[in-house]
Tab-separated table of C-alpha atoms and ligand atoms in Angstrom:
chain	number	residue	atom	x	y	z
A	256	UNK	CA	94.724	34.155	27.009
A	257	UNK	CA	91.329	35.920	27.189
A	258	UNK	CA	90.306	37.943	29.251
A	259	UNK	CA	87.410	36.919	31.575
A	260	UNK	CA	83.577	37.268	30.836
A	261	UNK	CA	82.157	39.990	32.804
A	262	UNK	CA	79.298	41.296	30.633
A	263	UNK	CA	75.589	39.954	29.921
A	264	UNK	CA	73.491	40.816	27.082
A	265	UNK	CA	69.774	40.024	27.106
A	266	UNK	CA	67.524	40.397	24.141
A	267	UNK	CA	64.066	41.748	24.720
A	268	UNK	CA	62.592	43.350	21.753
A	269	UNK	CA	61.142	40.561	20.156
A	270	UNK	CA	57.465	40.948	19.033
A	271	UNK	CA	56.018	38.439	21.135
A	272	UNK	CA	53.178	37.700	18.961
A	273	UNK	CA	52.370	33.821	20.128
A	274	UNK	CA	51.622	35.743	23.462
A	275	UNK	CA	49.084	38.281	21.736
A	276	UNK	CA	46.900	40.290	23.110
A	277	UNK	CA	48.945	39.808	26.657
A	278	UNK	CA	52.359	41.259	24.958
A	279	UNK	CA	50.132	43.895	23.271
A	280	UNK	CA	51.269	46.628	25.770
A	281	UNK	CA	53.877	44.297	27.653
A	282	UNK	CA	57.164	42.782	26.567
A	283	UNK	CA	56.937	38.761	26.478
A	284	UNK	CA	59.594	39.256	29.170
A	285	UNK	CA	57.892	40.930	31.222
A	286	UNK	CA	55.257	38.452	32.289
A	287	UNK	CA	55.447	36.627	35.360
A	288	UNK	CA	55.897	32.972	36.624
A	289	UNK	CA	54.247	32.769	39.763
A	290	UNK	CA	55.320	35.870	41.326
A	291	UNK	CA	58.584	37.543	39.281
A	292	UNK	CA	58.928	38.593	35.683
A	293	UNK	CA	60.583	36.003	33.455
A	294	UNK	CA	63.186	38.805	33.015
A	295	UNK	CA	64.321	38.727	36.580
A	296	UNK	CA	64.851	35.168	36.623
A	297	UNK	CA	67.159	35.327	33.534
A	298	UNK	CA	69.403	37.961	35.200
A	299	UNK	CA	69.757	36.615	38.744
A	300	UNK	CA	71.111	33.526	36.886
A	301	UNK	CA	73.769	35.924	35.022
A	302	UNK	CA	74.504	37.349	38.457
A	303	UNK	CA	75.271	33.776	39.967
A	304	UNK	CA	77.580	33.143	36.803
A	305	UNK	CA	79.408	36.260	37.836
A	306	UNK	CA	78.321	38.247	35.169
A	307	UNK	CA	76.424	41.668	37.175
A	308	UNK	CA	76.971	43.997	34.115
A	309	UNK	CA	73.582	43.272	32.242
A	310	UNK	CA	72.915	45.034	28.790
A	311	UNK	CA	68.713	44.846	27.789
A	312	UNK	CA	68.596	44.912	24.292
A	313	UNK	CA	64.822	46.786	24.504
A	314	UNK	CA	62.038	47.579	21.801
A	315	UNK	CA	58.868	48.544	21.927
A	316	UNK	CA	56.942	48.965	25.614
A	317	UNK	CA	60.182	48.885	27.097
A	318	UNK	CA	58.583	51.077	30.094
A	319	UNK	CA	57.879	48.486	32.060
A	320	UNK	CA	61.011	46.792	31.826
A	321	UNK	CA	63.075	49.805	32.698
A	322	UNK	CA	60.732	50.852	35.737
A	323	UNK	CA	61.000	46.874	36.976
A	324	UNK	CA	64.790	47.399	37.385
A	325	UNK	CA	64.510	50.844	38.542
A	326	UNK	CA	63.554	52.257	42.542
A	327	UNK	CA	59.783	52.382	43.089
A	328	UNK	CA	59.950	55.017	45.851
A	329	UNK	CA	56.115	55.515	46.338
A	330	UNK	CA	55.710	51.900	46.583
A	331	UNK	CA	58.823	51.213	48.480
A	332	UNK	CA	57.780	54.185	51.130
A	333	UNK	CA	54.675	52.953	51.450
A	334	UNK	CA	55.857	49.690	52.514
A	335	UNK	CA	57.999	51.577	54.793
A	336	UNK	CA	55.438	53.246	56.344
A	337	UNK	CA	53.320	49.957	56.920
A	338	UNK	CA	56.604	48.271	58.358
A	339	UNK	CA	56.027	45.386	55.978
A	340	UNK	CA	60.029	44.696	55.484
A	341	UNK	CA	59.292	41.546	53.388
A	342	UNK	CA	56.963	42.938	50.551
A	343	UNK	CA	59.782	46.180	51.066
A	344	UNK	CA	62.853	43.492	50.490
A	345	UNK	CA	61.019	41.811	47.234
A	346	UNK	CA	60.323	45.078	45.467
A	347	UNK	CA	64.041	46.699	46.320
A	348	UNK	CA	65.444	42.934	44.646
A	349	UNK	CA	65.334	43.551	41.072
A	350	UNK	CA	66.695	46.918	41.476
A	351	UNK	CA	69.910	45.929	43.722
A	352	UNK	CA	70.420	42.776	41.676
A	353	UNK	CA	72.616	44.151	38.742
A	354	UNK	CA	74.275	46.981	36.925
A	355	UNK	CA	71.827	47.550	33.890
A	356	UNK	CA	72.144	48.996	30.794
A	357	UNK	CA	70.059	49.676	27.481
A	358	UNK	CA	70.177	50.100	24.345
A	359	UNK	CA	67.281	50.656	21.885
A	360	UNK	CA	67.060	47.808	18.597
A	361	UNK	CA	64.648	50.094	16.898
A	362	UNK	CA	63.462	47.773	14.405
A	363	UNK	CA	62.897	44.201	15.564
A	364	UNK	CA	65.020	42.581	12.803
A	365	UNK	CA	65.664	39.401	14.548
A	366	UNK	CA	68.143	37.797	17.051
A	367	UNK	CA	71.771	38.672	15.140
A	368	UNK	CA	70.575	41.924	14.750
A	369	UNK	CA	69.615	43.043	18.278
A	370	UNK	CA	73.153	41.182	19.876
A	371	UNK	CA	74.773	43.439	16.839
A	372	UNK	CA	73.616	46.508	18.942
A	373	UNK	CA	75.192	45.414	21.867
A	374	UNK	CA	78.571	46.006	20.174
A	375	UNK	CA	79.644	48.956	21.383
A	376	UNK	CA	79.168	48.660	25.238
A	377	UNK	CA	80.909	44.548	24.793
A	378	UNK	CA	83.732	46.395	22.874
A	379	UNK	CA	86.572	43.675	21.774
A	380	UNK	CA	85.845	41.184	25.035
A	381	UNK	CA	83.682	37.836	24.833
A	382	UNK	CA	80.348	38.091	26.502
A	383	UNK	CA	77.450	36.309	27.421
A	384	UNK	CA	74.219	36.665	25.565
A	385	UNK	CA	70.860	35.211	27.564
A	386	UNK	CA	67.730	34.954	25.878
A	387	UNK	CA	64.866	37.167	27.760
A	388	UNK	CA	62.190	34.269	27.604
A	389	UNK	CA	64.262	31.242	28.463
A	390	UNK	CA	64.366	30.193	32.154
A	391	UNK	CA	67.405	27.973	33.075
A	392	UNK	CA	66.373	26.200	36.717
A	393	UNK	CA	68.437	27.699	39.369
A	394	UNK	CA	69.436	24.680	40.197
A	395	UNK	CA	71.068	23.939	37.343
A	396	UNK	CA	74.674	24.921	36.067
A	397	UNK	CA	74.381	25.762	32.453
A	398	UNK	CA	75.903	29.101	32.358
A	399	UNK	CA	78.967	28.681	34.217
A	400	UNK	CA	80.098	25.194	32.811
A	401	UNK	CA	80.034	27.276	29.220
A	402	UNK	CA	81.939	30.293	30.378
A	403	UNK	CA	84.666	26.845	31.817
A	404	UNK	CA	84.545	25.612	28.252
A	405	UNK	CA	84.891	29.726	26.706
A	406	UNK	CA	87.889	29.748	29.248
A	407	UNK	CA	89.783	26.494	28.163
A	408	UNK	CA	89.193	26.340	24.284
A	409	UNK	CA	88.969	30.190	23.890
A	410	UNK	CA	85.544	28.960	22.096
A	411	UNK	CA	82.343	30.536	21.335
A	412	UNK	CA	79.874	28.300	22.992
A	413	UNK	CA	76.347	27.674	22.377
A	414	UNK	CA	74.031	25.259	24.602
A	415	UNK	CA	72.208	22.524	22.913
A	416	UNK	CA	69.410	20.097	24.154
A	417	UNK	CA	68.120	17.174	22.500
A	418	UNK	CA	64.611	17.675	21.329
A	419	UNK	CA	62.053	15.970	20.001
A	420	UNK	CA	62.463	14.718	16.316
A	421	UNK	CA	59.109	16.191	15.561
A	422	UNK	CA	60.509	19.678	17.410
A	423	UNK	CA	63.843	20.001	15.656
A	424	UNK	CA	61.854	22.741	12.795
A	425	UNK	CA	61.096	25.227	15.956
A	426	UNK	CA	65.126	25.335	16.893
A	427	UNK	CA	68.188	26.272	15.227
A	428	UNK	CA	69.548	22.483	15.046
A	429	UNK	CA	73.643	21.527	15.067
A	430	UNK	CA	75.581	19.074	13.746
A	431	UNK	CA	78.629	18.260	15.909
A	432	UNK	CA	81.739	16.330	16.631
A	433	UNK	CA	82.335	14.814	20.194
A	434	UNK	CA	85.044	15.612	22.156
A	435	UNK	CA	86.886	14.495	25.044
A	436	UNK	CA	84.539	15.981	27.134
A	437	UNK	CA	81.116	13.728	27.641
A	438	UNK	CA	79.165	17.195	27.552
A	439	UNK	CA	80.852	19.208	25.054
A	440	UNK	CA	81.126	18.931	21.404
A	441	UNK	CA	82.457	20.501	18.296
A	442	UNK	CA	79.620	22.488	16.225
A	443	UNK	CA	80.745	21.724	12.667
A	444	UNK	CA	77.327	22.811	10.920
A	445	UNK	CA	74.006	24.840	11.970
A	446	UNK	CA	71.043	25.273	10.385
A	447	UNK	CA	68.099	27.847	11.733
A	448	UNK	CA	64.366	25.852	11.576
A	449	UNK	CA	64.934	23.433	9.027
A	450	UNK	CA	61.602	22.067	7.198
A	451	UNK	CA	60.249	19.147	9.039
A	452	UNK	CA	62.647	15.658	8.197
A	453	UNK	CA	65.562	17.492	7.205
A	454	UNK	CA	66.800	18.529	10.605
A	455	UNK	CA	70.735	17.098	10.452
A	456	UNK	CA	70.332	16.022	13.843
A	457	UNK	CA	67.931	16.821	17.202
A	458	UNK	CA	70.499	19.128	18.580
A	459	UNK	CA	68.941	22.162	19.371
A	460	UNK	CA	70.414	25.235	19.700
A	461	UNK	CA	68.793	27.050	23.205
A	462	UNK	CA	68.725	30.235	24.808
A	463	UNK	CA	72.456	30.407	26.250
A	464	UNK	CA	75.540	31.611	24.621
A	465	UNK	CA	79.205	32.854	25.042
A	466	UNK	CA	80.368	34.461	22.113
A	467	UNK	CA	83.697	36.104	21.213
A	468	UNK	CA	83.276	39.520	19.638
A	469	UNK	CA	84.411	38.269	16.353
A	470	UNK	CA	81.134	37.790	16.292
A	471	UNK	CA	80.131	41.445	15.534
A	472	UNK	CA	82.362	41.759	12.180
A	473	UNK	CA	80.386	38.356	10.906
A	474	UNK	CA	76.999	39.752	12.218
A	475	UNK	CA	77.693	43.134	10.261
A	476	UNK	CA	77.942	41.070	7.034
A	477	UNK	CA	75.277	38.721	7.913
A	478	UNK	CA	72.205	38.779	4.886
A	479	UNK	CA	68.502	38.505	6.273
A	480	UNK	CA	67.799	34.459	6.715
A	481	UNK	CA	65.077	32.250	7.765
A	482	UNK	CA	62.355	34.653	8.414
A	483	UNK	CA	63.970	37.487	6.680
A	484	UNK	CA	65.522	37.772	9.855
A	485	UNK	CA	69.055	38.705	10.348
A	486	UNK	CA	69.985	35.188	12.248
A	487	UNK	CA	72.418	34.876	15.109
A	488	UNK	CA	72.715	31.082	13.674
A	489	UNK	CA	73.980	32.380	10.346
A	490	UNK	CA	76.502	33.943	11.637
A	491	UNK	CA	77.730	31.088	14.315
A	492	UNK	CA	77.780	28.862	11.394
A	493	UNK	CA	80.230	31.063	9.665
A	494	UNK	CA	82.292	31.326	13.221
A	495	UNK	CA	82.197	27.977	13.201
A	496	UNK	CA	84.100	27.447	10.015
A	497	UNK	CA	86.682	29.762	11.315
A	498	UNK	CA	89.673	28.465	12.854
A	499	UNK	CA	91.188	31.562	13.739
A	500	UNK	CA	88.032	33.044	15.644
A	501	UNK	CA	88.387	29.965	18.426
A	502	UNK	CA	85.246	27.787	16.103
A	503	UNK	CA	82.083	26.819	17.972
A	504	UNK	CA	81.370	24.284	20.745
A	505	UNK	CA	78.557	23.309	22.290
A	506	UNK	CA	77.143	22.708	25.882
A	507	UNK	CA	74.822	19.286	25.828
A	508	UNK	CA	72.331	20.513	28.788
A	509	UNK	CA	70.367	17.743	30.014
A	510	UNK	CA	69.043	20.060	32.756
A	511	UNK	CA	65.608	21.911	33.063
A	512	UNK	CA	64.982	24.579	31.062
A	513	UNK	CA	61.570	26.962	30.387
A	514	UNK	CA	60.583	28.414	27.290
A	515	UNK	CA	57.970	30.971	28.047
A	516	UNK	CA	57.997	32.458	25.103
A	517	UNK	CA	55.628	29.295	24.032
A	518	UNK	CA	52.589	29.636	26.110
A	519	UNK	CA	51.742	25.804	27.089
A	520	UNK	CA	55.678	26.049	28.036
A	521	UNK	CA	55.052	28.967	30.241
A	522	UNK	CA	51.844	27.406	31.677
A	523	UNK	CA	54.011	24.280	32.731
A	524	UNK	CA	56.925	26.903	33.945
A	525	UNK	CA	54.349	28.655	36.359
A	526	UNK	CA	53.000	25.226	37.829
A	527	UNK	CA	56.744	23.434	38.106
A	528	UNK	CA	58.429	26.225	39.606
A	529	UNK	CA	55.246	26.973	42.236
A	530	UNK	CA	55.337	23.310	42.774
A	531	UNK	CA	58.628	24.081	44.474
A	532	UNK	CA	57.803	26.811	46.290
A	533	UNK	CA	57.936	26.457	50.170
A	534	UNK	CA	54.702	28.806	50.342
A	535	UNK	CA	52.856	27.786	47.453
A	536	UNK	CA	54.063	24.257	46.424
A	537	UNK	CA	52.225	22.045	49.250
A	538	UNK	CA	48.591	23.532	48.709
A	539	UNK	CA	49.512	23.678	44.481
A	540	UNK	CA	50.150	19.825	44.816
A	541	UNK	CA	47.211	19.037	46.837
A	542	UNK	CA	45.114	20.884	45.055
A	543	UNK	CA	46.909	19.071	41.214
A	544	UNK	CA	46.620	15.590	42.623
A	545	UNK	CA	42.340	16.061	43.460
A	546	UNK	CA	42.651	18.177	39.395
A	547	UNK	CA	44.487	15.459	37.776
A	548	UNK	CA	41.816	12.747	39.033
A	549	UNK	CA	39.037	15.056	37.874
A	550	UNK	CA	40.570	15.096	34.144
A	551	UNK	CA	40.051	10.952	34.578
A	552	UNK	CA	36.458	10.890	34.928
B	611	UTP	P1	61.744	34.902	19.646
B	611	UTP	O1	61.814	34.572	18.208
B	611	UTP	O2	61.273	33.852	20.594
B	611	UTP	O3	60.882	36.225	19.928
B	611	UTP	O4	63.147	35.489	20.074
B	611	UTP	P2	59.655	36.857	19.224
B	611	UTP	O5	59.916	37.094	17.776
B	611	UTP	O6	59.322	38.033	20.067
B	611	UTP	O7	58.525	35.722	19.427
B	611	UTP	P3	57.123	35.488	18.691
B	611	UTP	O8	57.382	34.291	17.815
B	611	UTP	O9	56.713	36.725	17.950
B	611	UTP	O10	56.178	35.141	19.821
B	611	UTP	C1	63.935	35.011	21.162
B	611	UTP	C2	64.478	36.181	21.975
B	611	UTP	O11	65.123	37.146	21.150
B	611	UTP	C3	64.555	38.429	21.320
B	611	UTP	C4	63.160	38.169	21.909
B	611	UTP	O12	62.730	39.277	22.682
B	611	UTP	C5	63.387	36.922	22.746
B	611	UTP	O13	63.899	37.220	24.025
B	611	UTP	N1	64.517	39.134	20.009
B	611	UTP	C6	64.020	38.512	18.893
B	611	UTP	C7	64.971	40.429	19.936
B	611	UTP	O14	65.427	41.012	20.939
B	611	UTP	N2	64.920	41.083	18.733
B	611	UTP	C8	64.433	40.485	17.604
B	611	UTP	O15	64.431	41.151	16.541
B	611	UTP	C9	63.977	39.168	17.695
């Protein structure tokens, strides 16, 4: 039996150079869609799976990320002052929302490496890892259906999407087995960007996983990859030869999902997700529909 999922770990030291100059002095994470940091977004979604111990794997600039998560008492007495309870209640959100931690990746070796300094607050439990840039619509159930799967095949599980064919080199991509499940499968091979026409399939591996921390003794052994990166897909395919560590499985999402770390991606994040919005989304659509007729003539 294993013990339940509690913990969160979100990486947030990439470089974040396809967002340059913006990222110069800001992580990626940081930026916002419509009116909250990407970052924010990511962990209220851990906190509706149940997971409100969050780990930030931080790098460089990490300032702003701390202070975001922290109490801004000037600002908040301020607001105070002015009586203006609903600015008050938005700023004191992101700092009641979780119990954070950080640690430091130093050197921004890639993905494996920064969830390989999360080892020692995880200890020997499974835990969630959540990319920093990927959105997940709150409306949709990714996270908990995977921590159901963790729980009945004591699993590591990774979400997959179908992508484009001409996409699949921008992804880690899977090769699978079905199971008796309509959206779960059996990851039997993983490779990180393959070359364009030699993806095995256009499963793509995506920002959610649930890992058991057998993952940390394959991560310690794990060479640089693609990239000269140390990969967290190099070391899931190696889990996923392995019997005895519970094997891989994956999550077929077929949900909305927002990768801002790709800036036409976070463009269309900002307009879906403010098209939504009870106080922005009526004048946003008005205002697209009279747009989208202009781009015609
Ligand atoms: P990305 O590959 O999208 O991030 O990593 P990047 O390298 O910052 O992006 P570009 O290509 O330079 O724009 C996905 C997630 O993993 C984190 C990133 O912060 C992001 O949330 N990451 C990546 C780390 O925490 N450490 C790393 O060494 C690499």
């Amino acid at each position: 039996m294993l013990a339940p999922v509690t913990k969160a770990v979100i990486p947030a030291a990439g470089l974040g150079t396809r967002f340059l100059p913006a990222t110069k002095a800001l992580p990626k994470e940081m930026l916002p869609v419509v009116d909250k940091p990407v970052i924010q977004y990511v962990v209220e979604e851990a906190v509706r799976a149940g997971l409100a111990d969050v780990l930030f794997v931080t790098g460089r600039n990490k300032n702003a990320l701390e202070n975001h998560f922290d109490r801004a008492t000037e600002l908040e007495s301020i607001l105070l002052r002015k009586g203006d309870d609903e600015r008050l209640s938005r700023v004191a959100e992101s700092t009641d929302l979780a119990n954070v931690h950080y640690v430091r990746q130093g050197d921004p070796l890639g993905l494996g490496h920064a969830v390989l300094r999360a080892r020692a607050h995880v200890g020997d439990s499974s835990f969630a890892v959540l990319l920093g840039d990927d959105i997940i619509d709150a409306r949709d159930t990714l996270l908990e259906r995977m921590l159901e799967v963790h729980r009945q095949r004591a699993t590591s599980v990774v979400a997959l999407m179908e992508v484009d064919p001409g996409q699949t080199h921008l992804y880690g991509i899977a090769t699978v087995e079905r199971t008796d499940d309509d959206d779960v499968v059996r990851v039997t091979g993983l490779v990180e960007k393959p070359d364009p026409g030699t993806a095995p399939s256009n499963l793509a591996v995506v920002g959610r996983y649930v890992l058991r921390p057998e993952v940390f003794p394959v991560l310690e052994r794990t060479e640089p990859g693609r990239g000269g990166e140390i990969q967290l897909t190099d070391a899931l395919l190696t889990l996923a030869g392995d019997a005895s560590a519970g094997g891989v499985h994956g999550v077929v999402f077929r949900g909305r999902r927002y990768d801002t770390g790709d800036r036409l991606d976070y463009i269309k994040a900002n307009v879906m997700l403010a098209c939504d919005r009870p106080d922005l989304g009526p004048d946003l659509r008005a205002w697209l529909k009279e747009f989208a007729q202009r781009l015609d003539d």
